[in-house]
PDB file of C-alpha atoms in Angstrom:
ATOM      1  CA  UNK A   1     -20.699   1.101 -17.274  1.00 66.00           C
ATOM      2  CA  UNK A   2     -17.169   1.479 -15.993  1.00 73.00           C
ATOM      3  CA  UNK A   3     -17.938   5.163 -15.481  1.00 85.00           C
ATOM      4  CA  UNK A   4     -20.834   4.307 -13.147  1.00 80.00           C
ATOM      5  CA  UNK A   5     -18.682   1.836 -11.234  1.00 79.00           C
ATOM      6  CA  UNK A   6     -16.126   4.588 -10.644  1.00 82.00           C
ATOM      7  CA  UNK A   7     -18.859   7.039  -9.610  1.00 85.00           C
ATOM      8  CA  UNK A   8     -20.229   4.612  -7.029  1.00 81.00           C
ATOM      9  CA  UNK A   9     -16.684   3.906  -5.829  1.00 83.00           C
ATOM     10  CA  UNK A  10     -16.088   7.620  -5.230  1.00 87.00           C
ATOM     11  CA  UNK A  11     -19.457   7.933  -3.450  1.00 86.00           C
ATOM     12  CA  UNK A  12     -18.522   4.963  -1.258  1.00 84.00           C
ATOM     13  CA  UNK A  13     -15.138   6.473  -0.386  1.00 85.00           C
ATOM     14  CA  UNK A  14     -16.636   9.850   0.481  1.00 86.00           C
ATOM     15  CA  UNK A  15     -19.373   8.240   2.567  1.00 84.00           C
ATOM     16  CA  UNK A  16     -16.811   6.095   4.374  1.00 82.00           C
ATOM     17  CA  UNK A  17     -14.689   9.146   5.213  1.00 84.00           C
ATOM     18  CA  UNK A  18     -17.747  10.977   6.547  1.00 82.00           C
ATOM     19  CA  UNK A  19     -18.793   7.991   8.635  1.00 82.00           C
ATOM     20  CA  UNK A  20     -21.929   6.885   6.810  1.00 79.00           C
ATOM     21  CA  UNK A  21     -21.316   3.131   7.006  1.00 77.00           C
ATOM     22  CA  UNK A  22     -24.560   1.959   5.435  1.00 83.00           C
ATOM     23  CA  UNK A  23     -24.320   4.270   2.453  1.00 80.00           C
ATOM     24  CA  UNK A  24     -20.647   3.437   1.947  1.00 80.00           C
ATOM     25  CA  UNK A  25     -21.393  -0.271   2.079  1.00 85.00           C
ATOM     26  CA  UNK A  26     -24.249  -0.022  -0.423  1.00 86.00           C
ATOM     27  CA  UNK A  27     -22.331   2.183  -2.860  1.00 83.00           C
ATOM     28  CA  UNK A  28     -19.271  -0.053  -2.601  1.00 83.00           C
ATOM     29  CA  UNK A  29     -21.376  -3.117  -3.331  1.00 88.00           C
ATOM     30  CA  UNK A  30     -22.957  -1.472  -6.353  1.00 86.00           C
ATOM     31  CA  UNK A  31     -19.547  -0.371  -7.647  1.00 84.00           C
ATOM     32  CA  UNK A  32     -18.209  -3.905  -7.229  1.00 88.00           C
ATOM     33  CA  UNK A  33     -21.161  -5.463  -9.083  1.00 90.00           C
ATOM     34  CA  UNK A  34     -20.920  -2.950 -11.946  1.00 87.00           C
ATOM     35  CA  UNK A  35     -17.165  -3.489 -12.221  1.00 87.00           C
ATOM     36  CA  UNK A  36     -17.543  -7.259 -12.520  1.00 91.00           C
ATOM     37  CA  UNK A  37     -20.325  -6.891 -15.095  1.00 91.00           C
ATOM     38  CA  UNK A  38     -18.071  -4.542 -17.080  1.00 89.00           C
ATOM     39  CA  UNK A  39     -15.190  -7.004 -16.787  1.00 90.00           C
ATOM     40  CA  UNK A  40     -17.311  -9.914 -18.061  1.00 92.00           C
ATOM     41  CA  UNK A  41     -18.649  -7.848 -20.969  1.00 90.00           C
ATOM     42  CA  UNK A  42     -15.119  -6.735 -21.854  1.00 90.00           C
ATOM     43  CA  UNK A  43     -13.833 -10.325 -21.918  1.00 92.00           C
ATOM     44  CA  UNK A  44     -16.802 -11.515 -23.995  1.00 92.00           C
ATOM     45  CA  UNK A  45     -16.335  -8.617 -26.416  1.00 90.00           C
ATOM     46  CA  UNK A  46     -12.612  -9.296 -26.726  1.00 88.00           C
ATOM     47  CA  UNK A  47     -13.230 -12.989 -27.413  1.00 91.00           C
ATOM     48  CA  UNK A  48     -15.888 -12.160 -30.000  1.00 90.00           C
ATOM     49  CA  UNK A  49     -13.504  -9.723 -31.668  1.00 87.00           C
ATOM     50  CA  UNK A  50     -10.740 -12.318 -31.816  1.00 87.00           C
ATOM     51  CA  UNK A  51     -13.121 -14.985 -33.145  1.00 86.00           C
ATOM     52  CA  UNK A  52     -14.430 -12.630 -35.829  1.00 83.00           C
ATOM     53  CA  UNK A  53     -10.952 -11.527 -36.876  1.00 78.00           C
ATOM     54  CA  UNK A  54      -9.665 -15.072 -37.429  1.00 67.00           C
ATOM     55  CA  UNK A  55     -12.328 -15.896 -40.009  1.00 60.00           C
TER      56      UNK A  55
END
């Protein structure tokens, strides 16, 4: 999922450089949403790993 967030970030940067504001905005929004989903899943996975290790 982090890979897709980075792909959309690159698409947003390229679109912004070329002047496609709508496409850059949409791709940037998608990249931001995917990044936060990845971040939440990473934190949940880390907490589950720590909880499982302590038992």
